[in-house]
Coordinates of C-alpha atoms in Angstrom, one line a residue:
Chain A
M65 CA -81.6 5.5 24.9
N66 CA -85.0 4.8 23.4
P67 CA -86.4 7.1 20.8
L68 CA -88.5 9.7 22.5
S69 CA -90.6 12.8 22.0
Y70 CA -90.1 16.1 23.8
H71 CA -92.6 18.7 24.8
R72 CA -92.1 21.9 26.8
A73 CA -95.2 22.4 28.8
L74 CA -96.4 26.0 29.0
S75 CA -99.1 25.5 31.6
T76 CA -100.0 23.2 34.4
A77 CA -103.1 22.0 32.5
D78 CA -100.9 21.3 29.5
A79 CA -98.4 19.3 31.6
L80 CA -101.2 17.4 33.4
S81 CA -102.8 16.4 30.1
R82 CA -99.5 14.7 29.1
A83 CA -98.2 13.4 32.4
G84 CA -100.8 10.7 32.7
D85 CA -99.2 8.7 29.9
G86 CA -97.4 5.9 31.8
A87 CA -94.5 6.1 29.4
A88 CA -93.9 9.8 29.9
R89 CA -91.6 11.4 32.4
L90 CA -91.5 14.9 33.7
L91 CA -88.2 16.6 32.9
G92 CA -86.7 19.2 35.2
G93 CA -83.0 20.0 34.9
G94 CA -82.4 16.4 33.8
T95 CA -79.3 16.0 36.0
N96 CA -80.6 12.7 37.3
L97 CA -83.2 11.6 34.7
V98 CA -81.0 12.1 31.6
D99 CA -78.2 10.1 33.3
L100 CA -80.6 7.3 34.2
M101 CA -81.9 7.3 30.6
R102 CA -78.4 6.9 29.3
K103 CA -77.8 4.0 31.7
G104 CA -81.0 2.3 30.7
V105 CA -82.6 2.5 34.1
E106 CA -85.2 4.9 32.9
R107 CA -86.8 4.3 29.5
P108 CA -89.4 6.9 28.8
S109 CA -90.9 7.3 25.3
A110 CA -92.0 10.9 26.1
L111 CA -90.4 13.8 28.0
V112 CA -92.6 16.6 29.3
D113 CA -90.3 19.5 30.2
V114 CA -91.8 21.3 33.2
T115 CA -89.1 24.0 33.7
A116 CA -91.3 26.7 32.1
L117 CA -93.9 26.2 34.8
P118 CA -93.7 28.6 37.9
G119 CA -90.3 28.7 39.6
T120 CA -90.8 31.8 41.7
I121 CA -89.7 32.1 45.3
E122 CA -92.0 34.3 47.4
A123 CA -93.0 35.0 51.0
T124 CA -96.4 33.6 52.0
A125 CA -99.1 35.6 53.9
E126 CA -98.4 33.7 57.1
G127 CA -94.6 34.5 56.9
G128 CA -93.3 31.4 55.3
L129 CA -92.0 30.7 51.9
L130 CA -93.5 29.3 48.7
I131 CA -91.0 27.9 46.2
G132 CA -92.2 27.0 42.7
A133 CA -91.2 23.5 41.6
A134 CA -89.2 24.8 38.6
A135 CA -87.0 27.0 40.8
R136 CA -83.4 26.1 40.2
N137 CA -81.5 24.8 43.3
S138 CA -78.9 27.7 42.9
A139 CA -81.7 30.3 42.9
V140 CA -83.2 28.9 46.1
A141 CA -79.8 28.8 47.9
A142 CA -79.0 32.4 46.9
H143 CA -82.4 33.8 47.8
P144 CA -82.1 36.4 50.6
L145 CA -85.1 35.0 52.6
V146 CA -83.7 31.5 52.4
R147 CA -80.3 32.7 53.6
S148 CA -81.7 34.7 56.5
Q149 CA -84.8 32.7 57.6
Y150 CA -83.8 29.2 56.7
P151 CA -80.0 29.0 56.8
M152 CA -80.1 25.2 57.1
L153 CA -81.8 25.0 53.7
A154 CA -79.4 27.3 51.9
R155 CA -76.5 25.4 53.4
A156 CA -78.0 22.0 52.5
I157 CA -78.5 22.9 48.9
L158 CA -75.0 24.4 48.6
A159 CA -73.6 21.1 50.1
G160 CA -75.1 19.1 47.2
A161 CA -73.5 18.3 43.8
S162 CA -71.6 21.1 42.0
A163 CA -72.4 24.7 41.0
Q164 CA -73.1 23.5 37.4
I165 CA -75.6 20.9 38.6
R166 CA -77.2 23.2 41.1
N167 CA -77.8 25.7 38.2
M168 CA -79.6 23.0 36.3
A169 CA -81.5 21.1 39.0
T170 CA -85.0 22.0 39.9
V171 CA -86.7 21.8 43.3
G172 CA -89.3 19.4 42.0
G173 CA -86.7 17.3 40.4
N174 CA -84.6 17.2 43.6
L175 CA -87.7 15.7 45.4
M176 CA -88.0 13.0 42.8
Q177 CA -84.3 12.0 42.4
R178 CA -83.4 8.4 42.6
T179 CA -80.9 6.6 44.8
R180 CA -77.3 6.5 43.8
C181 CA -76.9 2.9 44.9
L182 CA -74.4 1.5 42.3
Y183 CA -76.4 -1.7 41.8
F184 CA -79.6 0.3 41.1
Q185 CA -77.7 2.3 38.4
D186 CA -76.2 -0.8 36.9
A187 CA -79.1 -2.0 34.7
A188 CA -76.8 -4.2 32.6
A189 CA -75.4 -6.5 35.2
S190 CA -76.9 -6.1 38.7
R191 CA -80.1 -7.4 40.3
C192 CA -82.1 -4.7 42.1
N193 CA -85.5 -4.9 43.7
K194 CA -86.0 -1.2 43.2
R195 CA -85.4 -1.5 39.4
I196 CA -87.1 -4.9 38.9
P197 CA -89.3 -5.9 41.9
G198 CA -88.5 -9.4 43.1
S199 CA -85.1 -9.6 41.3
G200 CA -83.0 -9.5 44.4
C201 CA -80.6 -7.0 46.1
E202 CA -76.8 -7.1 45.3
A203 CA -76.1 -4.4 47.9
E204 CA -77.1 -6.6 50.8
G205 CA -74.0 -8.8 50.5
G206 CA -72.0 -6.5 48.3
F207 CA -70.5 -3.0 48.5
N208 CA -72.6 -1.3 51.0
R209 CA -70.5 1.4 52.6
Y210 CA -72.8 4.1 51.3
H211 CA -76.0 2.4 52.3
A212 CA -78.7 3.0 54.9
I213 CA -78.6 2.0 58.5
I214 CA -82.2 2.7 59.5
G215 CA -85.7 2.3 57.9
T216 CA -84.4 -0.4 55.5
S217 CA -86.0 -3.7 54.6
P218 CA -84.8 -7.1 53.4
S219 CA -85.7 -5.8 49.8
C220 CA -83.6 -2.6 49.8
I221 CA -81.0 -0.8 51.8
A222 CA -80.4 2.2 49.4
T223 CA -80.2 5.7 50.8
H224 CA -82.1 8.8 49.6
P225 CA -79.5 11.0 48.0
S226 CA -80.9 14.5 48.5
D227 CA -79.4 17.2 50.8
M228 CA -82.2 19.7 50.2
C229 CA -84.9 17.2 51.3
V230 CA -83.1 16.7 54.6
A231 CA -83.5 20.4 55.4
L232 CA -87.1 20.4 54.1
A233 CA -87.9 17.5 56.4
A234 CA -86.6 19.3 59.4
L235 CA -88.5 22.5 58.3
D236 CA -92.0 20.8 58.1
A237 CA -92.2 21.6 54.4
R238 CA -95.4 20.7 52.5
I239 CA -95.5 19.7 48.9
H240 CA -98.2 21.2 46.6
V241 CA -99.3 18.6 44.1
A242 CA -101.7 18.8 41.2
G243 CA -103.4 15.6 39.9
A244 CA -106.4 14.2 38.2
A245 CA -108.5 14.8 41.3
G246 CA -107.3 18.4 41.8
M247 CA -104.9 20.0 44.2
R248 CA -103.6 18.6 47.5
T249 CA -100.7 19.1 49.9
I250 CA -98.4 16.4 51.3
P251 CA -96.1 16.9 54.3
L252 CA -92.5 16.2 53.1
V253 CA -91.9 13.8 55.9
D254 CA -94.7 11.6 54.4
F255 CA -93.9 12.2 50.8
H256 CA -91.1 9.7 50.5
L257 CA -91.8 6.1 51.4
L258 CA -89.7 3.4 53.2
P259 CA -89.0 0.5 50.9
G260 CA -90.8 -2.3 52.7
D261 CA -91.4 -5.0 50.1
R262 CA -92.0 -2.5 47.3
P263 CA -88.8 -0.4 47.0
D264 CA -89.9 0.5 43.5
I265 CA -92.6 2.7 44.9
E266 CA -90.7 5.7 46.3
T267 CA -93.3 8.5 46.9
L268 CA -97.0 9.1 47.5
L269 CA -97.4 10.6 44.0
A270 CA -99.8 8.8 41.7
P271 CA -99.2 8.5 38.0
G272 CA -100.0 11.8 36.3
D273 CA -99.4 13.9 39.5
I274 CA -97.2 17.0 39.1
I275 CA -95.4 18.8 41.9
L276 CA -96.2 22.5 41.7
A277 CA -94.4 24.0 44.7
V278 CA -92.8 23.5 48.1
E279 CA -94.2 25.5 51.0
I280 CA -92.2 26.1 54.1
P281 CA -94.0 27.4 57.2
P282 CA -92.6 30.2 59.3
S283 CA -90.0 28.7 61.7
P284 CA -88.4 30.8 64.4
V285 CA -86.2 27.9 65.4
A286 CA -84.8 27.7 61.8
R287 CA -83.0 31.1 62.2
N288 CA -80.5 29.3 64.4
S289 CA -79.9 26.3 62.2
A290 CA -77.2 24.5 60.4
Y291 CA -76.5 21.7 57.9
R292 CA -73.4 19.6 58.2
K293 CA -72.4 17.0 55.7
V294 CA -69.7 14.4 56.3
R295 CA -68.4 12.8 53.2
D296 CA -65.3 11.0 51.7
R297 CA -64.0 14.2 50.2
A298 CA -64.5 17.8 51.1
S299 CA -66.8 18.7 48.3
Y300 CA -68.8 17.2 45.4
A301 CA -69.6 13.9 47.0
F302 CA -72.8 12.3 48.4
A303 CA -73.2 12.2 52.2
L304 CA -72.0 9.5 54.4
V305 CA -74.0 11.2 57.1
S306 CA -75.6 14.7 57.1
V307 CA -77.5 16.6 59.7
A308 CA -80.0 19.4 59.4
A309 CA -80.8 21.0 62.7
G310 CA -82.4 24.0 64.3
L311 CA -82.2 24.8 68.0
S312 CA -83.5 27.4 70.4
V313 CA -82.3 27.4 74.0
R314 CA -83.8 29.4 76.8
E315 CA -82.2 29.5 80.2
G316 CA -80.3 26.4 79.5
S317 CA -83.3 24.4 78.3
V318 CA -84.3 23.3 74.8
E319 CA -87.2 25.5 73.9
D320 CA -87.6 24.1 70.4
V321 CA -85.6 21.8 68.2
R322 CA -85.8 20.3 64.6
I323 CA -83.5 17.5 63.5
A324 CA -83.2 15.5 60.3
F325 CA -80.5 13.1 59.0
G326 CA -79.4 12.4 55.4
G327 CA -77.2 9.6 54.2
I328 CA -78.5 7.0 56.7
A329 CA -82.0 6.1 55.5
P330 CA -84.1 5.3 52.4
K331 CA -85.8 8.7 52.9
P332 CA -84.9 12.0 54.5
W333 CA -84.9 10.9 58.2
R334 CA -86.7 13.3 60.5
A335 CA -85.5 12.5 64.0
F336 CA -88.9 12.8 65.9
R337 CA -87.8 10.6 68.8
A338 CA -84.6 12.7 69.4
E339 CA -86.6 15.9 69.2
A340 CA -89.2 14.6 71.7
A341 CA -86.4 13.5 74.1
L342 CA -84.8 16.9 73.9
R343 CA -87.7 19.3 74.0
G344 CA -88.0 21.0 77.4
G345 CA -84.9 19.3 78.8
P346 CA -81.4 20.6 79.4
A347 CA -79.4 21.8 76.4
T348 CA -76.3 19.8 77.3
R349 CA -73.9 17.5 75.5
E350 CA -75.1 14.6 77.6
A351 CA -78.7 15.2 76.6
F352 CA -77.8 15.5 73.0
E353 CA -75.9 12.2 73.2
A354 CA -78.8 10.4 74.9
A355 CA -81.3 11.8 72.3
V356 CA -79.3 10.6 69.3
I357 CA -78.7 7.2 70.9
E358 CA -82.5 6.8 71.4
E359 CA -83.1 7.9 67.8
L360 CA -80.7 5.3 66.3
A361 CA -81.6 2.5 68.7
G362 CA -83.3 0.6 65.9
A363 CA -80.4 0.9 63.5
T364 CA -79.5 -2.3 61.6
P365 CA -76.5 -1.3 59.5
P366 CA -75.1 -3.5 56.8
P367 CA -71.5 -4.6 57.5
E368 CA -69.6 -1.8 55.6
A369 CA -71.9 1.0 56.9
A370 CA -71.7 0.1 60.6
F371 CA -69.5 3.1 61.2
K372 CA -72.4 5.4 60.3
V373 CA -74.1 4.8 63.6
E374 CA -71.2 6.4 65.5
L375 CA -70.6 9.0 62.8
A376 CA -74.3 10.1 62.9
R377 CA -74.1 10.3 66.7
R378 CA -71.0 12.4 66.7
T379 CA -72.2 14.7 63.9
L380 CA -75.5 15.5 65.5
V381 CA -73.9 16.1 68.9
A382 CA -71.4 18.5 67.3
V383 CA -74.1 20.4 65.4
L384 CA -76.4 20.8 68.4
T385 CA -73.5 21.8 70.6
E386 CA -72.5 24.4 68.2
L387 CA -76.1 25.7 67.8
S388 CA -76.5 25.8 71.6
G389 CA -73.5 28.1 71.8
S390 CA -72.0 26.0 74.6
D391 CA -68.8 25.4 72.6
R392 CA -68.0 29.1 72.7
Chain B
M82 CA -86.8 26.3 17.1
A83 CA -83.2 27.5 17.4
I84 CA -80.3 27.6 19.9
R85 CA -78.0 30.6 19.8
I86 CA -74.5 29.1 20.0
N87 CA -71.6 31.6 20.3
G88 CA -73.8 34.1 18.5
A89 CA -75.0 31.8 15.7
E90 CA -78.6 30.6 15.3
I91 CA -78.4 26.7 15.2
A92 CA -81.4 24.5 14.5
V93 CA -82.5 22.2 17.3
P94 CA -81.8 18.6 16.4
D95 CA -84.9 16.5 15.4
D96 CA -83.8 13.7 17.7
A97 CA -84.6 14.7 21.3
R98 CA -81.9 12.2 22.5
V99 CA -79.0 14.4 21.3
S100 CA -77.2 16.0 24.2
L101 CA -76.0 19.6 24.0
L102 CA -72.5 18.1 24.2
G103 CA -73.2 15.8 21.2
L104 CA -74.6 18.7 19.2
L105 CA -71.6 20.9 19.9
R106 CA -68.9 18.3 19.1
E107 CA -70.3 16.0 16.5
Q108 CA -72.6 18.2 14.5
L109 CA -71.0 21.6 14.9
H110 CA -67.4 20.4 15.3
L111 CA -66.9 22.7 18.3
T112 CA -64.5 20.2 19.9
G113 CA -63.2 22.6 22.6
T114 CA -65.9 21.3 24.9
K115 CA -64.7 17.9 26.1
V116 CA -66.4 14.5 26.8
G117 CA -65.2 13.3 30.2
C118 CA -67.3 11.0 32.3
N119 CA -70.6 11.8 30.3
Q120 CA -72.5 11.3 33.6
G121 CA -72.2 14.6 35.5
A122 CA -69.2 13.7 37.6
C123 CA -66.2 15.6 36.1
G124 CA -67.1 19.0 34.7
A125 CA -65.1 18.6 31.5
C126 CA -68.2 19.4 29.4
T127 CA -69.0 22.7 31.2
V128 CA -70.5 25.4 29.0
L129 CA -72.5 28.6 29.7
I130 CA -76.2 28.8 29.1
D131 CA -77.5 32.4 29.4
G132 CA -74.2 33.1 31.2
E133 CA -74.6 30.4 33.8
R134 CA -72.4 27.3 34.0
V135 CA -74.0 24.0 33.3
L136 CA -73.0 20.5 32.2
S137 CA -73.6 19.9 28.5
C138 CA -73.5 16.1 28.9
L139 CA -76.6 16.1 31.0
T140 CA -78.4 18.8 29.0
L141 CA -80.5 17.6 26.0
A142 CA -79.9 19.9 23.1
V143 CA -83.7 20.5 22.8
Q144 CA -83.7 21.9 26.4
A145 CA -81.5 24.8 25.2
D146 CA -84.1 25.8 22.6
E147 CA -84.4 29.6 22.6
R148 CA -81.5 30.0 24.9
S149 CA -77.9 31.3 24.4
V150 CA -75.0 28.9 24.7
T151 CA -71.4 30.0 25.0
T152 CA -68.5 27.5 24.7
I153 CA -64.8 27.9 25.1
E154 CA -64.6 28.9 21.4
G155 CA -67.1 31.7 22.1
L156 CA -65.3 32.8 25.3
S157 CA -61.9 33.1 23.7
G158 CA -63.1 34.7 20.5
A159 CA -60.4 35.6 18.0
G160 CA -57.7 35.9 20.6
S161 CA -57.5 34.4 24.1
H162 CA -59.4 34.9 27.3
K163 CA -57.7 36.4 30.3
L164 CA -58.3 33.2 32.2
Q165 CA -56.6 31.2 29.4
D166 CA -53.6 33.4 29.7
A167 CA -53.5 33.1 33.5
F168 CA -53.9 29.2 33.3
I169 CA -50.8 29.1 31.1
E170 CA -48.9 31.5 33.3
H171 CA -49.6 29.5 36.4
D172 CA -49.3 26.0 35.0
G173 CA -53.0 25.4 35.6
L174 CA -52.9 22.4 33.3
Q175 CA -50.7 19.5 32.1
C176 CA -52.7 17.5 29.5
G177 CA -55.2 20.3 29.0
Y178 CA -58.2 18.1 28.6
C179 CA -60.2 19.5 31.5
T180 CA -59.1 23.1 30.8
P181 CA -62.0 24.3 28.6
G182 CA -64.5 23.2 31.3
Q183 CA -62.3 24.8 34.0
I184 CA -62.2 28.1 32.1
C185 CA -66.0 28.2 31.4
A186 CA -66.7 27.3 35.1
A187 CA -64.3 29.9 36.4
D188 CA -65.7 32.6 34.2
A189 CA -69.2 32.0 35.6
M190 CA -67.9 31.5 39.1
L191 CA -66.3 34.9 39.2
R192 CA -69.7 36.4 38.2
E193 CA -71.4 34.4 41.0
I194 CA -68.9 35.8 43.6
A195 CA -69.4 39.3 42.2
A196 CA -73.2 38.8 42.7
G197 CA -72.6 37.9 46.4
V198 CA -73.8 34.3 46.1
P199 CA -72.6 32.2 49.1
S200 CA -71.0 28.7 48.9
Y201 CA -71.2 25.8 51.4
I202 CA -68.1 27.1 53.2
T203 CA -69.1 30.8 53.3
A204 CA -69.2 31.5 57.1
D205 CA -71.9 34.2 57.1
L206 CA -74.7 33.4 54.6
A207 CA -76.1 36.9 55.0
A208 CA -73.0 38.7 54.0
P209 CA -71.5 38.8 50.5
A210 CA -68.9 36.1 50.1
R211 CA -65.2 37.0 49.8
L212 CA -63.0 35.4 47.2
T213 CA -60.5 33.4 49.2
R214 CA -58.4 30.4 48.1
E215 CA -60.8 28.1 50.0
E216 CA -63.8 29.7 48.3
V217 CA -62.3 29.0 44.9
R218 CA -61.5 25.4 45.8
E219 CA -65.1 24.8 47.0
R220 CA -66.7 26.6 44.1
M221 CA -64.6 24.8 41.5
S222 CA -65.1 21.4 43.0
G223 CA -67.3 20.3 40.1
N224 CA -64.3 20.4 37.7
L225 CA -61.8 17.5 38.2
C226 CA -58.3 17.6 37.0
R227 CA -56.7 14.2 36.8
C228 CA -53.2 15.8 36.3
G229 CA -53.6 17.5 39.7
A230 CA -53.1 21.0 38.5
H231 CA -55.6 22.4 40.9
N232 CA -53.1 24.6 42.8
G233 CA -52.2 26.4 39.6
I234 CA -55.8 26.6 38.6
V235 CA -56.7 28.4 41.8
D236 CA -53.7 30.7 41.4
A237 CA -54.8 31.6 37.9
I238 CA -58.4 32.3 38.9
L239 CA -57.3 34.4 41.9
Q240 CA -55.0 36.5 39.7
V241 CA -57.7 37.2 37.2
A242 CA -60.1 38.2 40.0
A243 CA -57.5 40.5 41.5
E244 CA -56.9 42.2 38.1
R245 CA -60.6 42.8 37.7
T246 CA -61.0 44.4 41.1
A247 CA -57.8 46.4 40.8

């Protein structure tokens, strides 16, 4: 690790005045950043600890939820409103990492975490276009069982690792950001970028921007929602495929539906095409099958991850079938 | 600038790169806390900060400024902790390397259950979770045991939980 300075910001203004320094990094729980610093992937000369900024979780006037960026993952998952109004979000957070890491990790940090592609993390010996643009991609012809099947580019096939963000994508969350030009909000589905030819640029944040909060609108469909994560062991592993979904059925028809996938794309993958195919149609297994096939029609999996197309199909159909109550 | 470690006020290191784990072991010689993977994958370095379980390998010591840290030495005090006795009774260890992390994690986990916090496998998120064998396995998944003593670990934790509610 490089020598570095540390400052605990006590106000947003204080953090903003320091975040613009290109060599500075904002520090949340450190569960990803400290590890990447030790591996030589991140080399900040200054850390600005933002965990003393607001981390409260409160209901909004319109009936949604506002979660301060410094809220710990465990606090969000345990919150009564999250558990009752947005069960897919509580379940997604609880599916991620371990209890120790969830106690440390912040919501803002979770949004900014980097891929766990082994080649990205191997600064000593592997080429990686995300780490060093133009250097090449070892995953393309290497070990790519954990890699993405949709939304990739010739430059990068790494997945976004977050579980929480998959639920937030399905819930139409908005990110509150402070920057040099003032405040703005960014829909979560737009916040993360597909790799294209610049996989090193991962979000819409500009240098010096700070995430202040995540806002989730009221969502009746989210009350009947679930998060299912399929992985190589039962717990404490990243997703091969995960699904966040909410479904409301009226008289056999899909009244409303929200679907997002994790583990299959470079960003939390909101399944807009599948949702459009389902909305207003029959809530049947056949319709669920057809919708997911349409969603994944453009999949271009690397060789070792080809199984994920079928796994994603089966997982979504199982989750929607369960939510529709037709398996009872 | 001080961290309260097992009740003692300890100065925060000048070098911000020093991890809490490094401070505990190499400067304070509190070697009960173990270095396993040093990358957040094994749980051997688990300690309590303000009563909550965290990984000391991924915590910079400076982040713990003005907070209270408890290690296995602090938990056991002059004698032994009930979880330590139960781990021995149920063969919840062979080599013992992961044990301090397991005990710290279990101590916090029992408080989480008592507070009604759900886990990924809790069927009803709205109701308080019940302490079953499956719940213990899910909630302790962040602590690996390469000797494979997990069954004994689960038995030991369930016994201590049963004694507390008896």
